[in-house]
Amino acid sequence: MSLTFRDETFRDDFTFRNSPAAIRRFPFPFDRDQYMYSVNMEPHSKGPAGSATEFPIDIDEHYVSEMRERALVLQQDPLRCQSLPHMITAEWDLVELLMTSMADSYPHWFSLSRNGNDWHWINRPLGIDQKFTFGNVATLPYPPMEYITRQCQGDFSLLDQRDDNIWMDAGIATTQADWSLDFDIGMNFMEWHAPVPFAHQMGVFERALKYLLNLQIDKPVRRLNWTMTINPRLDTSPEQYPHWGKDRTQVTAENVGDKVYLRVELQGLWRLPRSNAIVFSIRGYLASLSELATSPKWARRLSRVLKSLPDEIAEYKGLSRHRALSIAWLSQFEDDSPTSPGCGPD
Amino acid sequence: MIHAHDIRVRVTAIEEVAPRTKRFRLQAVDSSHLPQFAGGAHITVALGDDDGALRNPYTLSGSPQDRVGYEITVLRAADSRGGSAFLHEQVVLGQEVSISAPINLFPINALGRRHVLLAGGIGITPFMPITEQLIDLSQKFELHYAMRSDGAAPYETLLRSRLGHRLHVYRSDLRERINLESLLEGQPLGTHLYVCGPERLIDGAINAGKALGWPGENIHFERFAGPPPGDPFEVRLAKSSKAIAVGQHQTLLEALERAGVEPPSLCRGGACGQCEIPVIKADGELLHYDHFLSEEARSSGRSIMTCVSRFKGRELVLDF
């Protein structure tokens, strides 16, 4: 596969852009013109060639720059990566899951050879060649979860299962949509979802928890979630709020198309075999309104979703300040024609 | 690497490990590695010669380090609905069967500071991989193993050499009984109890724990009694408008599967809650044999767990 990794930034001068091919494969989350919460989980099965779900773990043109951004965040704030002591088995499970998946899907970039517990991992895009002993933390330069997630796009949390609940007992979050690992660590599923409006009353979390407690080995599931972000900033964490919160006040009718980004999270859930824990991956994709509008269907649908979105959800997602400007800008593509079925572009 | 479908395996060894008890070794037909599992996990095995209409769960009793083959240890049940009888009498070396990926509804609590394992007879199976794992993790634990007589239950010799003084055996022919109360009352805070065996052992442990003020979430159990046979009955499905007969030695779930309607299911032992189906009308009595529904949910009659529960009466209509 010929793919050039882009050299770009997600802060300061924000040089992040999507190539036309990356826009076409953007996992647009709306399959209809309205949005409401639901238990929208489905098997994480192989998607069409070139799509974000073609492989279990998606590596794209932003890979190298995203990994550089992750290193920067961790350097400034080491608490973005935390793991409680009983999660070490789950950490190794994650190493196996990510290394085998990346090597299987992208053999020209990653390779893994295993001889019992003697493992040899090669990551060509990042120039890493590492021999280590699986299960022995002293043989890696970082703890196992941090080691492999410094080489994999997306945030990850490791959820321990006990007492008929799941507990966020480890994770790494440097590209998050305004949630804090440092705040959530040790919480259970109901606790970390407590701030979400509507969904509790709808019974969404009870059903989702029951579903996840029964998640099976080798049968991962996925869902999409979304929000909007000003500038292509990956690190919109509560810890960094003083730096990005004010961005919302800088959206104008002139810059809205290039400044407001739809942020989609492809969330995957896998049962881990040794620890019986669950890995929850949150892989973020960004596309500006102007990039999305290269597909008029997406522009029309997004404008209708934003118009009909309940205020509570808009407020929770942090859209209230710029929702009207986004709708106004998108309205130039509104011709009242129906949108075609499915999430894909025109 | 992601298999949504069943795994084809070949039986590569059959060994009698105790009276009426056989161990089967299963290896992938294509010689690939089997999915990693942890102690407490089970697989379902498709049995019989009619497209695997019968699917029984069996605990994995081999080593989690062994990626080449799975082992299950099966007691020939006196009142077998066909599962253990089929495995014991019809399955031969080299035969191919289909299995599911491992499912773990009986895992070790990673926060436990000490683990007390309690097995009755064939209920020893999950503790084979679990003890191996606890040793690897340097966890504190002890295993209490009740059996009828010397050699009546499997793996005593192996466990003795693996566990030494951490193994306690109780033989009912010598009138040795586990004193659940004294066992549980002497345990430090943070101890977790795991019970697998006959109903009375599980109920005894739960009741003793309750009486001593143990937190409910520190007591883990796996009931491996299969669904009881019962009278045949008929069920009507409202959405797919089908009428289906459920036979005497067949579960409601199996009857639905045979009719091709693909009902949800997972553990097939009334524990996980996945196979719950809403009841529209039940002119008669719902026989709830599951461990999932609360007392209120049972008496409301609003749903039924199809993998174990049955019906007795004139008409049952399900919202499916």
XYZ file of C-alpha atoms in Angstrom:
666
model
C 0.000 0.000 0.000
C 1.388 3.379 -0.873
C 0.514 5.876 1.765
C 2.564 8.842 2.785
C 2.401 9.787 6.404
C 1.656 13.479 6.706
C 3.908 15.779 8.672
C 1.463 18.000 10.555
C 0.519 19.489 13.923
C -2.555 19.333 16.174
C -1.684 22.453 18.191
C -0.263 25.970 17.743
C -0.149 26.374 13.938
C -2.595 23.469 13.322
C -1.233 22.239 10.021
C -3.458 19.113 10.142
C -5.386 18.481 6.888
C -7.120 15.473 5.348
C -6.153 14.308 1.873
C -9.137 13.826 -0.492
C -8.790 10.058 0.048
C -8.899 10.522 3.829
C -12.072 12.607 3.500
C -13.738 9.861 1.438
C -12.978 7.293 4.141
C -14.040 9.559 7.030
C -16.365 7.528 9.288
C -19.321 9.884 9.031
C -21.567 8.808 11.910
C -25.085 9.788 10.834
C -27.222 7.326 8.890
C -30.251 9.627 9.025
C -31.072 13.317 9.404
C -31.669 13.224 13.187
C -29.576 12.045 16.098
C -30.489 10.452 19.413
C -28.621 8.218 21.841
C -29.001 4.484 21.398
C -27.121 1.268 22.134
C -25.585 1.497 18.679
C -23.148 -1.374 19.037
C -22.456 -3.836 16.244
C -19.893 -6.578 15.588
C -16.496 -5.104 14.729
C -16.335 -7.032 11.485
C -14.280 -6.285 8.410
C -15.497 -3.244 6.501
C -14.995 -2.402 2.797
C -11.433 -2.115 1.461
C -9.974 1.279 2.273
C -12.597 2.118 4.930
C -11.838 2.926 8.569
C -13.176 -0.499 9.533
C -11.293 -2.563 6.954
C -8.943 -3.661 9.748
C -9.523 -4.086 13.492
C -7.030 -1.290 14.223
C -7.005 1.536 11.683
C -3.678 3.178 10.848
C -3.977 6.171 8.514
C -1.999 9.036 7.001
C -1.958 10.910 10.331
C -0.234 8.063 12.208
C 3.289 9.414 12.581
C 2.191 12.954 13.493
C -0.410 11.664 15.977
C 2.231 9.587 17.728
C 4.471 12.669 17.950
C 1.533 14.599 19.466
C 0.933 11.792 21.992
C 4.576 11.916 23.101
C 4.294 15.692 23.590
C 1.171 15.344 25.750
C 2.714 12.605 27.896
C 5.857 14.672 28.377
C 3.791 17.573 29.743
C 1.321 15.464 31.729
C 2.374 11.905 32.652
C -0.994 11.317 34.402
C -2.613 10.848 30.990
C -1.372 7.277 31.227
C -2.243 5.364 34.396
C -2.695 1.741 35.374
C -3.680 0.222 38.705
C -1.436 -2.647 39.826
C -3.953 -5.460 39.187
C -4.170 -4.502 35.497
C -0.725 -5.728 34.470
C -2.101 -8.931 32.905
C -4.559 -6.854 30.880
C -1.681 -4.629 29.750
C 0.093 -7.626 28.250
C -3.165 -8.765 26.662
C -3.317 -5.355 24.987
C 0.255 -5.668 23.729
C -0.666 -8.952 22.077
C -3.914 -7.642 20.601
C -2.386 -4.504 19.072
C 0.877 -6.036 17.862
C -0.773 -9.048 16.218
C -3.493 -6.921 14.674
C -1.164 -4.224 13.335
C 1.309 -6.803 11.976
C -1.477 -8.849 10.330
C -3.171 -5.836 8.748
C -0.122 -3.794 7.735
C 2.744 -6.264 7.195
C 4.748 -3.668 5.216
C 4.842 -1.338 8.229
C 4.799 -3.638 11.248
C 6.101 -7.096 11.910
C 5.963 -9.397 14.877
C 7.814 -12.657 15.269
C 7.193 -14.846 18.277
C 9.107 -17.769 19.644
C 7.393 -18.712 22.889
C 7.739 -15.613 25.050
C 10.605 -14.178 22.996
C 8.999 -11.536 20.827
C 10.501 -9.324 18.155
C 8.529 -6.245 17.127
C 9.406 -3.973 14.241
C 7.624 -0.675 13.622
C 9.038 0.784 10.412
C 7.152 4.131 10.281
C 8.452 5.019 13.757
C 11.836 3.328 13.317
C 11.452 0.911 16.233
C 13.062 -2.520 16.451
C 12.406 -4.157 19.823
C 13.164 -7.616 21.136
C 11.507 -8.386 24.460
C 10.168 -11.137 26.673
C 6.385 -11.270 26.751
C 5.310 -11.039 30.387
C 8.545 -9.436 31.611
C 8.120 -5.672 32.088
C 11.860 -5.141 32.540
C 12.438 -5.973 28.875
C 10.475 -2.976 27.488
C 11.416 0.709 27.757
C 7.895 1.598 29.039
C 5.206 -0.371 30.890
C 3.450 -2.665 28.360
C 0.264 -0.602 27.800
C 2.191 2.662 27.449
C 4.778 1.016 25.201
C 2.311 -0.196 22.598
C -0.139 2.719 22.782
C 2.678 5.168 22.076
C 2.698 3.346 18.729
C -1.023 3.084 18.048
C -3.538 5.770 17.092
C -6.456 6.252 19.462
C -6.945 6.419 23.211
C -7.361 3.207 25.146
C -8.828 2.198 28.453
C -8.626 -1.190 30.107
C -11.767 -2.170 31.976
C -11.595 -4.759 34.731
C -14.719 -6.886 35.112
C -15.949 -7.759 38.593
C -19.079 -7.420 40.737
C -21.286 -7.422 37.604
C -19.737 -4.164 36.514
C -16.715 -2.923 34.567
C -14.142 -0.594 36.079
C -11.810 1.833 34.347
C -8.650 0.665 36.057
C -6.077 1.559 33.388
C -5.829 3.722 30.305
C -4.064 6.231 28.144
C -5.886 9.370 26.971
C -4.101 12.095 25.035
C -6.634 12.703 22.239
C -9.832 12.852 24.232
C -13.075 14.760 23.800
C -13.233 16.456 27.177
C -13.042 13.530 29.594
C -10.311 12.890 32.093
C -8.639 9.568 32.771
C -7.162 11.011 35.963
C -10.713 11.785 37.147
C -12.371 8.584 35.907
C -9.749 6.043 36.906
C -11.178 3.479 39.326
C -14.785 4.389 38.440
C -17.318 1.855 37.219
C -19.372 2.053 34.017
C -22.340 3.825 35.618
C -20.118 6.299 37.452
C -18.072 7.470 34.489
C -21.223 7.845 32.378
C -23.095 9.758 35.071
C -22.907 13.177 33.340
C -24.547 12.036 30.064
C -28.066 13.492 29.662
C -31.177 11.426 28.676
C -29.400 8.107 28.181
C -29.725 6.961 31.807
C -33.475 7.512 31.824
C -33.721 5.687 28.497
C -32.065 2.634 30.076
C -29.262 2.842 27.499
C -26.457 2.284 29.997
C -28.113 -0.646 31.741
C -28.567 -2.434 28.428
C -25.096 -1.525 27.219
C -23.504 -2.774 30.441
C -25.332 -6.088 30.265
C -24.164 -6.463 26.681
C -20.554 -5.679 27.560
C -20.430 -8.016 30.543
C -21.098 -10.809 28.055
C -18.594 -9.665 25.454
C -16.791 -12.715 24.064
C -13.229 -13.424 23.093
C -12.664 -12.976 19.353
C -16.007 -11.211 18.930
C -15.183 -7.512 19.279
C -17.869 -4.879 18.864
C -17.800 -1.225 17.851
C -19.850 1.930 17.890
C -19.470 5.477 16.676
C -19.706 8.550 18.842
C -19.267 12.150 17.806
C -18.833 15.712 18.917
C -17.421 18.911 17.404
C -14.059 20.515 18.036
C -12.662 23.939 17.208
C -9.407 23.628 15.263
C -7.937 20.193 14.568
C -6.946 19.802 18.180
C -6.643 16.214 19.386
C -6.000 17.034 23.026
C -9.282 18.583 24.166
C -8.900 17.302 27.710
C -10.316 18.968 30.825
C -6.710 19.339 31.982
C -6.008 21.561 28.964
C -9.319 23.452 29.024
C -7.652 26.808 29.716
C -5.878 26.446 26.367
C -8.763 25.334 24.146
C -11.989 26.448 25.875
C -11.608 29.991 24.526
C -11.340 28.686 20.947
C -15.125 28.390 20.917
C -15.424 32.167 21.148
C -13.289 32.656 18.052
C -15.627 31.067 15.521
C -16.988 33.604 13.040
C -19.187 33.416 9.960
C -16.006 33.862 7.896
C -13.875 31.115 9.456
C -16.487 28.555 10.543
C -16.005 26.229 7.535
C -12.321 25.763 8.257
C -12.312 26.171 12.025
C -15.143 23.873 13.141
C -14.411 20.140 12.937
C -16.698 17.171 13.204
C -14.953 14.786 15.566
C -15.921 11.145 15.241
C -14.826 8.423 17.585
C -14.668 4.865 16.330
C -14.931 2.992 19.586
C -13.967 -0.671 19.705
C -14.409 -3.172 22.511
C -12.511 -6.431 22.797
C -12.593 -9.097 25.482
C -9.044 -9.773 26.607
C -8.254 -13.457 27.085
C -5.813 -13.731 30.028
C -7.229 -11.008 32.248
C -10.903 -11.260 31.257
C -10.723 -7.452 31.105
C -12.150 -5.405 28.223
C -10.160 -3.005 26.112
C -12.076 0.055 25.034
C -10.429 1.897 22.154
C -11.421 5.423 21.220
C -10.033 6.290 17.830
C -10.677 9.906 16.875
C -11.136 11.265 13.357
C -11.338 14.962 12.513
C -12.780 16.634 9.417
C -13.565 20.333 8.986
C -16.966 21.436 7.741
C -15.391 22.443 4.416
C -13.718 19.057 4.070
C -17.042 17.323 4.776
C -18.872 19.589 2.341
C -16.888 18.054 -0.510
C -19.734 15.548 -0.164
C -22.937 17.659 -0.348
C -24.933 14.796 1.184
C -22.836 15.002 4.332
C -23.242 18.794 4.470
C -27.038 18.576 4.160
C -27.313 15.776 6.677
C -25.019 17.369 9.251
C -26.939 20.634 9.009
C -30.248 18.790 9.605
C -28.789 16.817 12.510
C -27.518 20.006 14.143
C -30.856 21.783 13.622
C -32.885 18.999 15.231
C -30.447 18.210 18.037
C -32.001 18.622 21.517
C -30.462 21.547 23.411
C -29.368 19.313 26.286
C -27.244 17.165 23.974
C -25.811 20.224 22.232
C -24.890 21.670 25.621
C -23.336 18.396 26.845
C -21.273 18.101 23.677
C -20.178 21.729 23.980
C -21.736 22.856 20.672
C -24.051 25.596 21.896
C -21.796 28.556 21.130
C -21.143 27.732 17.504
C -24.126 25.599 16.529
C -25.989 28.447 14.818
C -22.894 29.553 12.875
C -22.254 25.966 11.739
C -25.859 25.543 10.591
C -25.777 28.872 8.765
C -22.580 27.949 6.937
C -23.847 24.468 6.036
C -27.156 25.914 4.771
C -25.426 26.932 1.511
C -25.571 23.208 0.625
C -29.203 22.764 1.705
C -31.493 22.246 -1.294
C -34.217 20.358 0.602
C -33.452 17.224 -1.403
C -33.483 13.925 0.484
C -30.263 12.343 1.670
C -29.453 8.848 0.469
C -29.592 5.930 2.940
C -26.483 4.939 4.891
C -23.564 6.925 6.285
C -21.385 7.052 3.175
C -20.655 10.124 0.993
C -22.447 10.909 -2.289
C -7.901 -13.128 13.410
C -11.489 -12.364 14.169
C -13.726 -15.379 14.017
C -17.428 -14.799 14.392
C -18.015 -18.427 13.532
C -17.361 -21.665 15.354
C -13.967 -23.335 15.451
C -13.524 -26.775 13.861
C -11.494 -29.062 16.106
C -10.459 -32.702 16.071
C -10.501 -34.993 19.099
C -6.830 -35.959 19.497
C -6.937 -37.797 22.825
C -9.565 -39.420 25.019
C -8.590 -40.586 28.472
C -10.612 -41.942 31.378
C -9.464 -39.826 34.336
C -11.972 -41.132 36.902
C -14.953 -43.483 36.871
C -17.497 -42.328 34.253
C -15.236 -39.309 33.626
C -13.344 -38.721 30.402
C -10.934 -36.043 29.326
C -11.094 -34.995 25.669
C -8.306 -33.114 23.965
C -9.391 -30.879 21.088
C -7.016 -29.410 18.506
C -7.801 -27.144 15.580
C -8.397 -29.052 12.366
C -6.144 -26.591 10.531
C -3.463 -26.956 13.255
C -3.645 -23.244 14.115
C -3.378 -21.940 17.675
C -6.631 -21.820 19.606
C -7.741 -18.547 21.241
C -6.046 -17.801 24.559
C -8.299 -18.360 27.584
C -8.201 -17.739 31.316
C -9.186 -20.042 34.176
C -12.945 -20.369 34.618
C -13.706 -20.138 30.901
C -15.928 -22.575 29.069
C -16.616 -23.407 25.449
C -19.792 -24.711 23.900
C -19.499 -27.888 21.898
C -21.909 -28.685 19.081
C -22.970 -32.274 19.577
C -24.918 -34.873 17.721
C -25.100 -35.602 14.055
C -27.916 -33.274 13.060
C -25.966 -30.078 12.388
C -25.147 -29.621 16.023
C -28.639 -28.833 17.160
C -27.466 -29.651 20.677
C -24.882 -27.265 22.087
C -23.553 -27.923 25.551
C -21.177 -25.800 27.605
C -18.049 -27.474 29.007
C -15.474 -25.856 31.244
C -11.911 -25.793 29.949
C -9.841 -27.953 32.295
C -6.453 -27.737 30.584
C -3.621 -25.266 30.882
C -4.088 -21.648 29.739
C -0.490 -21.834 28.490
C -1.446 -24.557 26.029
C -2.389 -22.836 22.780
C -2.312 -26.037 20.725
C -5.219 -27.860 22.337
C -8.145 -27.410 24.687
C -9.129 -30.029 27.226
C -12.567 -30.680 28.643
C -13.349 -33.206 31.356
C -16.816 -34.665 31.159
C -18.739 -36.763 33.648
C -21.227 -39.153 32.078
C -24.411 -37.848 33.650
C -26.969 -40.437 34.720
C -29.813 -38.294 33.386
C -27.945 -37.017 30.345
C -30.047 -35.164 27.778
C -27.641 -36.442 25.197
C -24.558 -34.258 25.676
C -22.371 -36.296 27.992
C -23.807 -39.572 26.678
C -22.880 -38.533 23.149
C -19.351 -37.527 24.143
C -18.791 -40.706 26.139
C -20.315 -43.211 23.775
C -20.186 -41.819 20.273
C -17.186 -39.543 20.014
C -14.054 -41.347 18.855
C -10.443 -40.358 18.358
C -9.970 -38.274 15.223
C -13.570 -37.125 15.080
C -14.267 -33.489 14.165
C -16.605 -31.272 16.195
C -17.360 -27.540 16.248
C -16.704 -25.407 19.316
C -17.214 -21.773 20.251
C -14.486 -19.378 21.311
C -13.986 -19.392 25.112
C -16.451 -17.517 27.288
C -15.570 -16.706 30.883
C -18.408 -16.289 33.361
C -16.354 -17.539 36.309
C -13.219 -15.387 36.349
C -10.872 -14.712 39.253
C -11.397 -11.322 40.890
C -8.222 -9.411 40.127
C -8.532 -7.384 43.344
C -8.854 -10.455 45.595
C -6.209 -10.586 48.300
C -6.831 -14.262 48.953
C -8.862 -16.885 47.101
C -10.696 -19.840 48.597
C -11.677 -22.417 45.968
C -14.365 -24.939 46.704
C -14.991 -27.914 44.387
C -17.416 -30.815 44.556
C -16.676 -33.794 42.274
C -16.596 -32.862 38.599
C -16.836 -29.214 39.750
C -13.040 -29.364 39.963
C -12.715 -28.573 36.238
C -12.480 -24.746 36.324
C -9.993 -24.924 39.182
C -7.450 -26.797 37.081
C -6.521 -23.717 35.009
C -7.416 -21.347 37.867
C -4.896 -22.880 40.281
C -2.225 -22.764 37.600
C -2.980 -19.104 37.011
C -3.023 -18.208 40.719
C 0.393 -19.846 41.132
C 1.735 -17.849 38.166
C 0.393 -14.644 39.697
C 1.819 -15.550 43.145
C -1.639 -15.170 44.690
C -2.626 -16.597 48.064
C -5.193 -19.385 47.742
C -6.384 -22.756 48.977
C -8.467 -25.457 47.309
C -11.071 -27.546 49.126
C -12.107 -30.588 47.119
C -15.018 -32.809 48.103
C -15.466 -36.246 46.519
C -17.258 -39.515 47.184
C -14.203 -41.718 47.693
C -10.545 -42.049 46.800
C -10.212 -41.826 43.028
C -13.904 -41.105 42.506
C -13.158 -37.645 41.122
C -10.393 -36.561 38.748
C -7.004 -34.921 39.201
C -6.464 -35.452 42.936
C -2.918 -36.769 42.435
C -2.018 -34.002 40.012
C -3.404 -31.357 42.349
C -1.565 -32.832 45.310
C 1.764 -32.407 43.586
C 0.824 -28.985 42.218
C -0.629 -27.526 45.417
C 0.843 -29.479 48.352
C -0.594 -28.225 51.635
C -2.929 -25.821 49.796
C -5.099 -28.788 48.783
C -7.679 -30.128 51.250
C -9.580 -33.261 50.228
C -12.852 -34.381 51.822
C -14.110 -37.928 51.222
C -17.737 -38.616 51.982
C -17.046 -42.399 52.285
C -14.902 -41.492 55.307
C -17.631 -39.156 56.563
C -15.387 -36.153 55.930
C -17.410 -33.018 55.297
C -16.371 -29.462 54.555
C -17.374 -27.341 57.515
C -18.382 -24.299 55.497
C -18.985 -22.130 58.507
C -15.578 -22.609 60.079
C -13.916 -22.382 56.669
C -15.540 -19.040 55.883
C -15.455 -17.401 59.280
C -11.683 -17.655 59.588
C -10.946 -15.734 56.388
C -9.346 -12.278 56.356
C -10.993 -9.265 54.724
C -10.547 -9.202 50.953
C -10.923 -12.976 50.580
C -12.944 -14.205 47.619
C -14.743 -17.549 47.535
C -15.293 -19.554 44.347
C -17.627 -22.555 44.375
C -18.262 -25.084 41.630
C -20.126 -28.303 42.234
C -23.543 -29.680 43.120
C -26.376 -27.297 43.980
C -26.279 -28.149 47.692
C -22.588 -27.248 47.945
C -23.189 -23.923 46.217
C -26.286 -23.122 48.254
C -24.488 -24.180 51.437
C -21.575 -21.860 50.707
C -23.842 -18.933 49.794
C -25.918 -19.399 52.939
C -22.886 -19.788 55.198
C -21.337 -16.671 53.676
C -24.550 -14.700 54.090
C -24.926 -15.785 57.727
C -21.370 -14.674 58.458
C -21.838 -11.298 56.791
C -19.662 -11.952 53.730
C -20.224 -9.341 50.993
C -22.279 -11.013 48.265
C -19.834 -9.856 45.587
C -17.016 -11.844 47.221
C -18.826 -15.150 46.637
C -18.581 -16.518 43.106
C -20.226 -19.653 41.889
C -20.801 -21.604 38.741
C -23.674 -24.007 38.661
C -22.995 -26.624 36.053
C -26.227 -28.566 36.333
C -27.748 -28.732 32.882
C -31.278 -27.627 32.163
C -33.782 -30.129 33.577
C -35.868 -32.163 31.166
C -39.592 -31.639 31.452
C -42.893 -32.105 29.732
C -43.139 -31.131 26.087
C -44.876 -27.828 25.389
C -45.659 -25.538 22.518
C -44.620 -21.923 21.983
C -45.929 -19.332 19.552
C -43.685 -16.531 18.301
C -45.572 -13.292 17.703
C -43.106 -11.500 15.403
C -42.164 -14.406 13.185
C -45.633 -15.986 13.568
C -44.351 -19.489 14.082
C -45.611 -22.256 16.318
C -42.826 -24.434 17.661
C -42.977 -27.664 19.649
C -40.469 -28.079 22.465
C -39.637 -31.719 23.172
C -39.056 -33.431 26.474
C -35.243 -33.546 26.182
C -34.881 -30.280 24.390
C -34.605 -26.756 25.745
C -36.789 -23.927 24.507
C -33.631 -22.326 23.098
C -32.697 -25.463 21.171
C -36.217 -25.745 19.764
C -36.064 -22.106 18.595
C -32.659 -22.656 17.015
C -33.856 -25.765 15.237
C -36.772 -23.746 13.844
C -34.189 -21.368 12.388
C -35.173 -18.159 14.176
C -31.714 -17.385 15.665
C -32.581 -16.411 19.228
C -29.911 -14.678 21.368
C -27.918 -16.889 23.733
C -24.569 -17.145 25.402
C -23.944 -19.275 28.476
C -26.697 -21.880 28.013
C -26.779 -22.299 31.751
C -29.273 -19.684 32.904
C -26.563 -17.380 34.227
C -25.680 -14.656 31.752
C -29.065 -13.163 30.892
C -28.418 -12.951 27.179
C -31.239 -15.261 26.050
C -34.038 -13.371 27.828
C -37.156 -13.057 25.639
C -40.262 -11.038 26.591
C -43.436 -13.002 27.239
C -46.623 -11.640 25.667
C -48.989 -14.246 27.028
C -48.577 -17.236 29.329
C -51.803 -19.100 29.975
C -50.208 -21.488 32.429
C -47.070 -21.576 34.542
C -43.600 -20.333 33.579
C -41.015 -22.716 35.073
C -38.026 -20.467 35.746
C -34.851 -22.537 36.215
C -32.383 -19.676 35.619
C -30.164 -17.861 38.077
C -30.539 -14.508 36.378
C -34.028 -13.076 36.878
C -34.862 -11.483 40.210
C -37.761 -12.795 42.280
C -39.861 -9.823 41.162
C -39.008 -10.400 37.514
C -39.969 -14.056 37.837
C -43.282 -13.435 39.452
C -44.118 -10.653 36.975
C -43.983 -13.291 34.205
C -42.769 -10.672 31.745
C -39.865 -12.672 30.352
C -38.289 -16.101 30.133
C -34.680 -17.308 29.855
C -34.958 -19.737 26.974
C -31.795 -21.734 27.670
C -33.103 -23.445 30.804
C -36.659 -22.375 31.607
C -39.825 -24.118 30.484
C -43.572 -23.752 30.408
C -46.493 -25.809 31.592
C -49.998 -24.903 30.486
C -52.190 -24.086 27.555
C -50.551 -21.273 25.609
C -47.216 -19.453 25.608
C -46.677 -16.493 23.266
C -43.255 -14.822 23.054
C -42.381 -11.407 21.655
C -39.874 -12.684 19.110
